[in-house]
Short mmCIF file of C-alpha atoms in Angstrom, two decimals:
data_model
loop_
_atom_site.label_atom_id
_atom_site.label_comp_id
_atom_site.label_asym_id
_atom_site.label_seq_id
_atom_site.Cartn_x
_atom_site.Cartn_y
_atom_site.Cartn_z
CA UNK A 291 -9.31 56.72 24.98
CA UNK A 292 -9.58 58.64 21.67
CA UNK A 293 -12.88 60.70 20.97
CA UNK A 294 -15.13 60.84 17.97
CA UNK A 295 -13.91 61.99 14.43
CA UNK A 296 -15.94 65.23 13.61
CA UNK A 297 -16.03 67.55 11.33
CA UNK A 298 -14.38 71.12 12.17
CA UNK A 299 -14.23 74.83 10.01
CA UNK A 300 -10.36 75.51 10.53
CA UNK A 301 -9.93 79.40 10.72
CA UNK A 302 -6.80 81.51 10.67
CA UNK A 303 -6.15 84.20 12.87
CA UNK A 304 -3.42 86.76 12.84
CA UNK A 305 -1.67 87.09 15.99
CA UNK A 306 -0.47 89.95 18.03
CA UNK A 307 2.73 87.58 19.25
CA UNK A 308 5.19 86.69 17.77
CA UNK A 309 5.24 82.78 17.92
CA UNK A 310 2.05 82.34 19.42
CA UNK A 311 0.49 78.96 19.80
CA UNK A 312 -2.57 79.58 20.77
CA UNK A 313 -5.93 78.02 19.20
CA UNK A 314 -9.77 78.48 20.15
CA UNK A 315 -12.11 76.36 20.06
CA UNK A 316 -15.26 76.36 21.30
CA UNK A 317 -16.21 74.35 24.66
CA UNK A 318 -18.79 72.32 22.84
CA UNK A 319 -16.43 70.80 20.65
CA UNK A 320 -13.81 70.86 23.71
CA UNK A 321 -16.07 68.60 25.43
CA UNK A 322 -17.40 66.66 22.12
CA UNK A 323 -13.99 65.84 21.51
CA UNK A 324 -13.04 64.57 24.64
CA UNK A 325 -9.93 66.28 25.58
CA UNK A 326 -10.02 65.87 29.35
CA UNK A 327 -9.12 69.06 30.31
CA UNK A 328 -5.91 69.49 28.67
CA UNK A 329 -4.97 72.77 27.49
CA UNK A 330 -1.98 72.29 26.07
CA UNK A 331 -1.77 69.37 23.23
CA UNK A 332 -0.02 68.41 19.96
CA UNK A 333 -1.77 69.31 16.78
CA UNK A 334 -1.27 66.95 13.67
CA UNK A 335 -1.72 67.79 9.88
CA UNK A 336 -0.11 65.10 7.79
CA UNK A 337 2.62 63.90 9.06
CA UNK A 338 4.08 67.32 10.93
CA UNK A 339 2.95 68.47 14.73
CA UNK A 340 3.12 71.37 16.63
CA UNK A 341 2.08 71.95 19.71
CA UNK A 342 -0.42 74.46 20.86
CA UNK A 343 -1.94 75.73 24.00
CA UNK A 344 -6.23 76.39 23.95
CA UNK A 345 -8.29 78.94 24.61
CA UNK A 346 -11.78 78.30 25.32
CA UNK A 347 -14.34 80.83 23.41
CA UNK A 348 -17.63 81.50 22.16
CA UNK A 349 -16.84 80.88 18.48
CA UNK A 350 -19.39 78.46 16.80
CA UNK A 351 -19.62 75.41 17.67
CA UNK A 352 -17.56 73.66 15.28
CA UNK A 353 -15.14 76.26 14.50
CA UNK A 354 -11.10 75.93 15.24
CA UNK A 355 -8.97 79.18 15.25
CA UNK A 356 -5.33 78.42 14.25
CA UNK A 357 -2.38 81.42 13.80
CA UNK A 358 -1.77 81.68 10.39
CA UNK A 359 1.72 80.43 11.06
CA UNK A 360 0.15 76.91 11.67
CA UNK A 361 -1.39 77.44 8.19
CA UNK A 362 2.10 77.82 7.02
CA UNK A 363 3.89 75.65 8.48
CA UNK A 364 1.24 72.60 7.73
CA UNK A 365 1.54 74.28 3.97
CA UNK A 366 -2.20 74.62 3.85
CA UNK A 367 -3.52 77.75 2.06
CA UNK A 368 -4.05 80.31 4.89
CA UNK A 369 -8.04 80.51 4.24
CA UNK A 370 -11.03 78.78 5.72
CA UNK A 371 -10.80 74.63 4.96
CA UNK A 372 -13.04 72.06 6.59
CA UNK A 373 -11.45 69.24 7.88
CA UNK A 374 -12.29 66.64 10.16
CA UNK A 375 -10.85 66.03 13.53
CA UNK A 376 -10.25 63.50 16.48
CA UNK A 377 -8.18 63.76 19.57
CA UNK A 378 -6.06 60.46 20.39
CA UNK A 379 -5.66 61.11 24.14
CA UNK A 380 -2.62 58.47 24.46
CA UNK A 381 -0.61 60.91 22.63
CA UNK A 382 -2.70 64.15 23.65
CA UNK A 383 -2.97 64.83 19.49
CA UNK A 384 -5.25 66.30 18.05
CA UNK A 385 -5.25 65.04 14.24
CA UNK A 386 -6.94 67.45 11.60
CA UNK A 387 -7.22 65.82 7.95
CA UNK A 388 -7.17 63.68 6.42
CA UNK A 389 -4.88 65.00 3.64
CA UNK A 390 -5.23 63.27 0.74
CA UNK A 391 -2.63 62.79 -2.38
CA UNK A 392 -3.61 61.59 -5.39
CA UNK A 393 -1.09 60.43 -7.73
CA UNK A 394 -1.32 60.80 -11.35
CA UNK A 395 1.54 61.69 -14.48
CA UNK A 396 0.79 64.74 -15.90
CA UNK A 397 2.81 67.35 -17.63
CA UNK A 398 1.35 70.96 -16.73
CA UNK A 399 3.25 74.16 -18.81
CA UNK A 400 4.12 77.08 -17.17
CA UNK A 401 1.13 79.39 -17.15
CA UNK A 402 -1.09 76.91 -17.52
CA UNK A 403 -3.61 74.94 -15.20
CA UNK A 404 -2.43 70.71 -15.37
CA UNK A 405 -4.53 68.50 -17.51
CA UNK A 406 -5.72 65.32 -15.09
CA UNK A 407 -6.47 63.35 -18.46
CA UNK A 408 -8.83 60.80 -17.97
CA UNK A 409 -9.47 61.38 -14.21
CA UNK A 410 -9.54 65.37 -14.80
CA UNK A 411 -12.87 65.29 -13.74
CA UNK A 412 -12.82 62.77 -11.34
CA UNK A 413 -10.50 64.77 -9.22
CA UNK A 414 -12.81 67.48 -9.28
CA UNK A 415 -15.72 65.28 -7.92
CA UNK A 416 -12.87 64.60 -5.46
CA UNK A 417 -12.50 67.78 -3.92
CA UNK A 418 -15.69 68.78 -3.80
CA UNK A 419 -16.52 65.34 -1.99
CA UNK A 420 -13.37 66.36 0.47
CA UNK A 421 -14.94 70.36 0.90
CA UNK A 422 -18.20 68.67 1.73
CA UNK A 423 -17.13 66.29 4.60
CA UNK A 424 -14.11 67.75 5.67
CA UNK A 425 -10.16 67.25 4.32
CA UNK A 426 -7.58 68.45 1.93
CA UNK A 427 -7.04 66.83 -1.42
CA UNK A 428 -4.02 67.66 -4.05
CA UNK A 429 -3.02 66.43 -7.31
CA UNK A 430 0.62 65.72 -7.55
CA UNK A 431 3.58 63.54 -10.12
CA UNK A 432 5.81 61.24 -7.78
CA UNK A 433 8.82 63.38 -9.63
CA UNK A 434 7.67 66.36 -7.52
CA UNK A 435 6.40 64.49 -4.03
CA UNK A 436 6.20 67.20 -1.32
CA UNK A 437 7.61 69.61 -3.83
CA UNK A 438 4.82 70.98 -5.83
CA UNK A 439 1.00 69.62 -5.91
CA UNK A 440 -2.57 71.04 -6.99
CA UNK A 441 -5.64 71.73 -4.94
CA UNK A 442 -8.84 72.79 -6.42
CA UNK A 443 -10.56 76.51 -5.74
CA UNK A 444 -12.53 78.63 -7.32
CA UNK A 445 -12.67 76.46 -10.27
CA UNK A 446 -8.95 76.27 -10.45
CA UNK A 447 -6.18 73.88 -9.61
CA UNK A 448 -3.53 76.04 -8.20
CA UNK A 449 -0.28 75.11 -7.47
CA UNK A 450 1.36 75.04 -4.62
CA UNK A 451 3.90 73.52 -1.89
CA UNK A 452 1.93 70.77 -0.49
CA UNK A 453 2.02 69.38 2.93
CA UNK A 454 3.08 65.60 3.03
CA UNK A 455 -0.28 63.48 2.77
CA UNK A 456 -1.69 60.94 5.45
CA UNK A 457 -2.39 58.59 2.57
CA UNK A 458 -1.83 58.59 -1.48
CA UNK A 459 -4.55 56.96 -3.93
CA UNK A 460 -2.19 56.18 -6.87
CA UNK A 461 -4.20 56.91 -10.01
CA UNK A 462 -0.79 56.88 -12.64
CA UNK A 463 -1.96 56.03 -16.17
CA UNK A 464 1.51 53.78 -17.29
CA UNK A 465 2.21 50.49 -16.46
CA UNK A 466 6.11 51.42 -17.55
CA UNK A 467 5.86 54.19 -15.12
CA UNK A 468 5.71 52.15 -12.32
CA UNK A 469 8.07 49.90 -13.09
CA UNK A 470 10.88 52.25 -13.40
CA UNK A 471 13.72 52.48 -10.87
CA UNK A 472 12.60 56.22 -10.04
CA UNK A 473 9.29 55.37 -9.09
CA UNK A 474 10.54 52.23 -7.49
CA UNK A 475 12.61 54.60 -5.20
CA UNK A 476 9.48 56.72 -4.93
CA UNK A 477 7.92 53.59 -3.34
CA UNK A 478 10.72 53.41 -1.15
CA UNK A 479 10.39 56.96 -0.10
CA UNK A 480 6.95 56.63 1.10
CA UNK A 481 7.97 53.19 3.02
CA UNK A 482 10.58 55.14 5.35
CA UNK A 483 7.73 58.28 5.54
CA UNK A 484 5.23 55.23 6.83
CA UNK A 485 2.53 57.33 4.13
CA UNK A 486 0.44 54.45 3.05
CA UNK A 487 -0.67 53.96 -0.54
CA UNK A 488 -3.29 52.33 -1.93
CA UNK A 489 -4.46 50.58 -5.37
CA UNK A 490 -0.25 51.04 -4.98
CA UNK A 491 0.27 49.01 -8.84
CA UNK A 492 -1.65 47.55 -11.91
CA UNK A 493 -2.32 43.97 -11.59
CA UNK A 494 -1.72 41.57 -14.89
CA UNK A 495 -4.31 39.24 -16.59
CA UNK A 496 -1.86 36.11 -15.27
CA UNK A 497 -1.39 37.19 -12.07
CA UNK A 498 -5.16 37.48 -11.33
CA UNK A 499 -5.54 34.37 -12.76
CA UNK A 500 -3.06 32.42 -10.96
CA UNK A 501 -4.35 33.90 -7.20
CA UNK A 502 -7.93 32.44 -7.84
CA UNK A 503 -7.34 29.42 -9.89
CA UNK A 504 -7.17 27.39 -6.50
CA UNK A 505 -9.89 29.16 -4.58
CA UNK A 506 -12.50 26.59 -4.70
CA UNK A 507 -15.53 28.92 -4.48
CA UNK A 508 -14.49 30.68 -7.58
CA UNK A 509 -12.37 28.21 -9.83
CA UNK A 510 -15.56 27.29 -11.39
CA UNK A 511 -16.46 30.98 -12.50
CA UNK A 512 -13.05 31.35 -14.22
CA UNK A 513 -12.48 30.46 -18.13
CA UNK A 514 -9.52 28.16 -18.85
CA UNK A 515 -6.63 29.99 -18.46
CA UNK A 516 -2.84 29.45 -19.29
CA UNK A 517 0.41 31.59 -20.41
CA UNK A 518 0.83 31.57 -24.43
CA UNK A 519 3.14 29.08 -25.48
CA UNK A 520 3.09 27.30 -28.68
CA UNK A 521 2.07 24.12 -27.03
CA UNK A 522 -0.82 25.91 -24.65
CA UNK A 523 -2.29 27.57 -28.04
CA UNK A 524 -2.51 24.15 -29.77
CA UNK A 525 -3.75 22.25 -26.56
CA UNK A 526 -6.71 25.41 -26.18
CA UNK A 527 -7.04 25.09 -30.20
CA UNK A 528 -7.83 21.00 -29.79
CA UNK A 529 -10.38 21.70 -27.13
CA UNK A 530 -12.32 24.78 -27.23
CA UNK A 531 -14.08 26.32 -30.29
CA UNK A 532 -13.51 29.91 -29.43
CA UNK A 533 -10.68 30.88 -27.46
CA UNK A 534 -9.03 34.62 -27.14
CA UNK A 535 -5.33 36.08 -26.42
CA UNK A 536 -4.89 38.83 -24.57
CA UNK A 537 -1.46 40.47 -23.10
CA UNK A 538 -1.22 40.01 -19.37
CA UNK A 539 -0.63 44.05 -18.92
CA UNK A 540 -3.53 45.10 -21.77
CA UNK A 541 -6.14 47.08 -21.02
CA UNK A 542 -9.07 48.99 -22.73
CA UNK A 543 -9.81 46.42 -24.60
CA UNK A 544 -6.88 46.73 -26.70
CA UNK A 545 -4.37 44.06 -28.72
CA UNK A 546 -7.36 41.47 -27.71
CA UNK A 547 -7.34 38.35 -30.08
CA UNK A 548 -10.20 36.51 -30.86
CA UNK A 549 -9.63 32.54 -32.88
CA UNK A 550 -12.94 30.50 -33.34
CA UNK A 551 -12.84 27.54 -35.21
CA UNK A 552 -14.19 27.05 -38.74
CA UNK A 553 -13.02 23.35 -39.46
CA UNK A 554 -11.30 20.50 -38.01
CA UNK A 555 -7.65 22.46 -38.65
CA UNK A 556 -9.04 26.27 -40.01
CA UNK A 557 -9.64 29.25 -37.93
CA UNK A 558 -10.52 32.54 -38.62
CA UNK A 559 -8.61 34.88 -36.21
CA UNK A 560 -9.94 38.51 -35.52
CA UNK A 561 -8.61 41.49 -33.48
CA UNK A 562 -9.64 44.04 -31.16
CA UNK A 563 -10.55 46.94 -33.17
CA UNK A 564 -11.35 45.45 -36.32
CA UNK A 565 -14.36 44.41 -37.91
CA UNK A 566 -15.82 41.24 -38.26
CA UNK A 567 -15.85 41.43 -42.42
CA UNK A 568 -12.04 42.21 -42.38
CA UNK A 569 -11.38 39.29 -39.65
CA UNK A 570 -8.24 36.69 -41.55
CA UNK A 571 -10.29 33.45 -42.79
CA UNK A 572 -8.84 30.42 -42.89
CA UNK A 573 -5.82 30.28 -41.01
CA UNK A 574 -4.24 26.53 -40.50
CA UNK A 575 -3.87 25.71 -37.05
CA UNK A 576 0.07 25.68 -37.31
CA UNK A 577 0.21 29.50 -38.89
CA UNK A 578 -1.67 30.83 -36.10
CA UNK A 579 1.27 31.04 -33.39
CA UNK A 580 3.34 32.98 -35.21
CA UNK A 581 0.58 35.13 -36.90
CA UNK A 582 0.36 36.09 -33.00
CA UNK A 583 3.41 36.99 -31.85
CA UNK A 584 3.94 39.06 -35.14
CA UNK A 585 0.48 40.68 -34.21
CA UNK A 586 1.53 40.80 -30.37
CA UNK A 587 5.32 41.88 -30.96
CA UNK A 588 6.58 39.39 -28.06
CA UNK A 589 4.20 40.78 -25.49
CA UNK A 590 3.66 38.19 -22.47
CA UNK A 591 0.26 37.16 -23.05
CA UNK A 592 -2.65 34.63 -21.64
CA UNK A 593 -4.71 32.34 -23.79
CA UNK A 594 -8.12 31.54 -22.55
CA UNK A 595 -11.13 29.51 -22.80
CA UNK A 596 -13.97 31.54 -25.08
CA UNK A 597 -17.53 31.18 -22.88
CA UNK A 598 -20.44 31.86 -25.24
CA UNK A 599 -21.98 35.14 -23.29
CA UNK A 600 -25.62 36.79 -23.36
CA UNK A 601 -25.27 39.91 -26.08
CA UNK A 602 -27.34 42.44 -26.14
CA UNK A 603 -29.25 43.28 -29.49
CA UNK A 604 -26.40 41.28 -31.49
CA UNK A 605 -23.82 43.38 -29.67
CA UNK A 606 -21.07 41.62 -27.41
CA UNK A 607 -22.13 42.45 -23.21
CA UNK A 608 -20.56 42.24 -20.09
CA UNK A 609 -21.00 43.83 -16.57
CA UNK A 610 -18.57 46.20 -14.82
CA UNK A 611 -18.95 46.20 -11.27
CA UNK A 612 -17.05 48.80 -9.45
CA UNK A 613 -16.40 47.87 -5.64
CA UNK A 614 -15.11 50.30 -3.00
CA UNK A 615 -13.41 49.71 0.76
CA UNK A 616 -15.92 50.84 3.03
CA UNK A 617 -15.16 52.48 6.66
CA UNK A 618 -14.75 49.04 7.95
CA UNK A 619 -12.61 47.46 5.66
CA UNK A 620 -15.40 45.82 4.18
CA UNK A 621 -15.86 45.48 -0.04
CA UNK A 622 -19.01 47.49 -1.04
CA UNK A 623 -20.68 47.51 -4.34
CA UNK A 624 -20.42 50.92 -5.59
CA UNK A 625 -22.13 50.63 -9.10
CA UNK A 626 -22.75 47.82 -11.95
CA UNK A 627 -23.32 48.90 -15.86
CA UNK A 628 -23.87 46.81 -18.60
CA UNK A 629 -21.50 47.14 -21.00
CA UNK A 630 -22.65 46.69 -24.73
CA UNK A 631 -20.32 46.34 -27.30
CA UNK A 632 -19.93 48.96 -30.88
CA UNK A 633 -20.90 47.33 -33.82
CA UNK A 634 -19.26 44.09 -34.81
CA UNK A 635 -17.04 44.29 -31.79
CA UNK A 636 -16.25 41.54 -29.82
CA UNK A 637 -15.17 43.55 -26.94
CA UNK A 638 -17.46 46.18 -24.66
CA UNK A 639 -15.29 48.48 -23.67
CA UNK A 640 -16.25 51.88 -23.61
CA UNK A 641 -13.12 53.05 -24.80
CA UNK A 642 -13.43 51.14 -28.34
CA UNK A 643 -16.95 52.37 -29.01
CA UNK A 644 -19.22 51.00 -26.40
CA UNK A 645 -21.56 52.04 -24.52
CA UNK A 646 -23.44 51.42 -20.96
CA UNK A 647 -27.31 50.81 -19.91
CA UNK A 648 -28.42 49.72 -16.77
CA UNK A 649 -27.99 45.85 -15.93
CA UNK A 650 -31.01 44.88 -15.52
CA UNK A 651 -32.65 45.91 -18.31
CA UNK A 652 -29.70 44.56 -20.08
CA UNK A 653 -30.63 41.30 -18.67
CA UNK A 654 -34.19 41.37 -19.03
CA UNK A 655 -33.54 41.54 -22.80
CA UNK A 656 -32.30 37.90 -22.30
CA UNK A 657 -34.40 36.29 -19.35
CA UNK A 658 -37.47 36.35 -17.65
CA UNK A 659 -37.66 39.14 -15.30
CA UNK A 660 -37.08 37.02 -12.35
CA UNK A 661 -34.28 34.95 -13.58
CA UNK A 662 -32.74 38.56 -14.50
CA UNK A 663 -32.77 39.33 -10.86
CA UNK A 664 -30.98 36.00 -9.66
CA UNK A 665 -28.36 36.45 -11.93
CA UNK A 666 -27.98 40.14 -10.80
CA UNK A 667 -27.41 39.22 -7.54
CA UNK A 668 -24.81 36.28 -8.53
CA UNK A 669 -23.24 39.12 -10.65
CA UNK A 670 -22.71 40.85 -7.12
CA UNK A 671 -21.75 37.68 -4.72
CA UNK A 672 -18.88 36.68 -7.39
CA UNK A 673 -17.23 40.29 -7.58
CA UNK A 674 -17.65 40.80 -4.04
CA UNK A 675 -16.34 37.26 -3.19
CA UNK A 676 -13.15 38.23 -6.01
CA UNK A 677 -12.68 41.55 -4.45
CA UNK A 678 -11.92 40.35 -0.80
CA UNK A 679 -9.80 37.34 -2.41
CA UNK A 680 -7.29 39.74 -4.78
CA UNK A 681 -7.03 41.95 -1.88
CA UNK A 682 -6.09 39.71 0.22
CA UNK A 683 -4.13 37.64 -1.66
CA UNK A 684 -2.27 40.47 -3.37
CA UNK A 685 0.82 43.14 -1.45
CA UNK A 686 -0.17 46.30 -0.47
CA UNK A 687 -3.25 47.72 0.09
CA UNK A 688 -6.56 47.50 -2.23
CA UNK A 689 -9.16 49.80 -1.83
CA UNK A 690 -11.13 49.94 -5.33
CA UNK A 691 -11.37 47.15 -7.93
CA UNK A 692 -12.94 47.19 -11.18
CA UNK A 693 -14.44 43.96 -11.86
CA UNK A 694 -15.72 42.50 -15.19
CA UNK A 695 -17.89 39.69 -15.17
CA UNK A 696 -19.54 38.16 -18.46
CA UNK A 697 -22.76 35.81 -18.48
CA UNK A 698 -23.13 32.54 -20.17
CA UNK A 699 -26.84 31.64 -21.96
CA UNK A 700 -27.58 29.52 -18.90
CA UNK A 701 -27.62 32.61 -16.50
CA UNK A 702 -24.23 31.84 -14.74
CA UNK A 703 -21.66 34.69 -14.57
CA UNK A 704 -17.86 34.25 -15.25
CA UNK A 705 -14.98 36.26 -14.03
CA UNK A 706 -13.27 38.03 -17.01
CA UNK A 707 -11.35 40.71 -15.56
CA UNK A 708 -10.18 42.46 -12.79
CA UNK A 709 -8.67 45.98 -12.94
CA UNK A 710 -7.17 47.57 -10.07
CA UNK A 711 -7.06 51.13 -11.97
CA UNK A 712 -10.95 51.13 -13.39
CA UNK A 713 -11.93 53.41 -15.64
CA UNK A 714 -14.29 56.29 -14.45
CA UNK A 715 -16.22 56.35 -17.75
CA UNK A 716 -18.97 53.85 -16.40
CA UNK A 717 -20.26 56.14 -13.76
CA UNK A 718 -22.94 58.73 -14.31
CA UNK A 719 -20.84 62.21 -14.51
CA UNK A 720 -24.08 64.41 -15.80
CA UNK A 721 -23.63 67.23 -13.02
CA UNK A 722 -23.39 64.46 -10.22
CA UNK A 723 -20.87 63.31 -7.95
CA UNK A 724 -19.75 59.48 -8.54
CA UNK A 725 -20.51 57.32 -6.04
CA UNK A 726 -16.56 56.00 -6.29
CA UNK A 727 -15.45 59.78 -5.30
CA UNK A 728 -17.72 59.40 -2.12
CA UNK A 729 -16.13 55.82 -1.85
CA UNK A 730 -12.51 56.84 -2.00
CA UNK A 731 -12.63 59.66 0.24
CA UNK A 732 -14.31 57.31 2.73
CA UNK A 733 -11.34 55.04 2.18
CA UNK A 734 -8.87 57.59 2.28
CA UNK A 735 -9.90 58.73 5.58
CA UNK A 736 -10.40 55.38 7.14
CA UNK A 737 -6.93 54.93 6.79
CA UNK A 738 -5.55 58.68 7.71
CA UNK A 739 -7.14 58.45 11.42
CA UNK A 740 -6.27 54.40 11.61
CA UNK A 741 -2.86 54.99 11.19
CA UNK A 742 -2.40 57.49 13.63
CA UNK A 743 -4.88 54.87 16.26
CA UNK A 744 -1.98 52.07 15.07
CA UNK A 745 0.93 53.75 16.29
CA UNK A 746 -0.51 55.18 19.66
CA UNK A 747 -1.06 51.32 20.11
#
């Protein structure tokens, strides 16, 4: 039987011997840990042992003393860390961790501390999330996996050698990225090293699409939705008065198309990033196609059903609910914003001028104050209801989902988007830790002490 995960101060200790294996704990956490008298045992950090014969002392309670040639060979920085522990007795381990990889692409200059870009910050709410509860976190580029990483201290990342990680959270910025053959072989890597990965790829607009269009709870939430084809654009053009184009891999908000119809055969036909007053008038319905794939240079893209949503103050609005893998493998609402559009916008995002407020005052602004709370909690039901579908119905393992969900004037939300790469820009960043930092290193060490419970199975 395996004991209780627990957190532990890991200590080095310079030793007399040469080659000694000898740790000390103290009997409290002997005994908390279950170890059944053993004193001799296998210690795990990542995916490298060593075994090790104890010493019972008086340190504190908590407290682990390791030679600093465990620090070494584990390539941990031979200081104090706090990591948390759990002895699998099948196997007589004792796992210390979890260690935590996050993959990004960066290009740090010699000399120079890396720039994280957008998630710069977020990895720093990251470690000090890990330092808190107990694990050690790196930043790394797949070209340099288990070659060179960064780990926060002192309000530095410094680089160093890292030890190979019990799981990766894959944070890369480029859709091309991952679809090149070196990162493909990356992938590959990781497969024979059995180092799970999670949130492993982008998902497209299509693809989402195509996995929920038959679930019956949730078909009816979902626009209209087909691949662009000159005879899908004129079929969406005959039947809906607003309809929008959008590439399958897009994101931001970007290359978005927006067609609403002015006359039996006219359109006027708009684009992300420009403003209403310069939007093309009168288009005939036969120009439009190819007024599109000049404007979308051959990129695969959707067309889809436009839903007349609730705005806020005559700005465009949507919701972005950010949901989180909890301990249990459970989807867990981490945080919902309202997303309000920049002037004459007809997208929200953030990253094209938007801004957030808090959803339900964004919905009180449109319904009574108990309707506002209804549709708040159907806001929640659908993206937790899409969450566990995608996940399931997608490879590889899911841990965090951005979801976007839109309301219609009758109170009824609709499924826009779902990102498996969300933006940290929605969470509140003013000197607090996110509440998705606290979620992924929940995640992350979920499945660094499950894997380990797998294979003693």
């Amino acid at each position: 039987m395996s004991g209780s995960l627990t957190s532990v101060t890991i200590l080095p200790e310079k030793s007399e011997e040469t080659n000694s294996r000898l740790i000390k704990m103290s009997r409290r956490l002997y005994h908390y840990l279950q170890m059944e008298n053993h004193r001799e045992l296998q210690i795990m950090v990542g995916t490298k042992t060593i075994r090790a014969n104890i010493q019972i002392s008086d340190s504190l309670p908590r407290e682990l003393h390791m030679p600093e040639d465990f620090f070494t060979y584990f390539s941990l920085p031979v200081r104090k860390v706090n990591l948390q522990a759990k002895y699998f007795s099948g196997s007589n381990t004792l796992k210390l961790g979890p260690v935590i990889g996050l993959l990004t692409d960066f290009s740090p200059k010699n000399g120079e501390e890396p720039n994280f870009r957008s998630i710069h910050k977020f990895c720093e709410d990251l470690h000090q999330v890990v330092s808190e509860n107990g694990g050690f976190l790196y930043v790394f580029s797949f070209k340099h996996f288990l070659q060179h990483g960064y780990y926060f201290e002192n309000g530095s990342w410094i680089g160093t050698s890292p030890p190979a990680p019990d799981v990766i959270y894959n944070r890369i910025h480029s859709r091309i990225l991952e679809n090149k053959q070196e990162f493909v072989e990356f992938r590959g890597t990781l497969e024979q090293l059995a180092i799970p990965i999670f949130n492993d790829r982008f998902l497209s607009k299509w693809e989402v699409y195509d996995q929920l269009k038959n679930e019956h709870h949730l078909s009816s939430y979902i626009p209209e939705t087909a691949l662009l084809s000159r005879d899908t654009l004129h079929s969406f053009l005959q039947t809906y008065e607003t309809i929008f184009i959008k590439p399958i891999h897009g994101s931001q908000g970007k290359n978005i198309i927006k067609l609403e119809k002015i006359s039996e055969d006219q359109f006027t036909l708009q684009t992300s990033g420009q403003s209403q007053a310069d939007a093309l008038q009168a288009l005939a319905a036969h120009e439009i196609y190819q007024e599109i794939k000049l404007l979308m240079q051959n990129r695969i893209c959707i067309v889809q059903e436009g839903i007349s949503f609730i705005d806020y103050q005559s700005s465009a609005m949507d919701f972005r609910v950010l949901v989180h893998r909890n301990y249990g493998k459970k989807w867990e609402i981490t945080s919902i914003v309202a997303r309000i559009g920049a002037v004459q916008e007809f997208v929200s995002n953030v990253a094209r001028g938007g801004h957030t407020i808090k959803p339900v005052t964004a919905l009180r602004s449109k319904m009574a104050p108990k309707t506002a709370l209804q549709t708040f909690k159907l806001i929640k039901e659908l993206s937790l209801e899409t969450a566990e579908k995608v996940s399931a119905l997608s490879a590889g393992i899911t841990g965090e989902l951005g979801i976007d969900v839109g309301v219609d004037e009758k109170g009824k939300p609709w499924l826009i988007e779902v990102n498996s790469k969300p933006s940290k820009a929605f969470e509140d960043d003013s000197g607090k830790i996110r509440p998705s930092a606290k979620a992924i290193i929940r995640f992350c060490t979920s499945l660094a002490f499950e894997t380990l419970n797998e294979k003693e199975v």
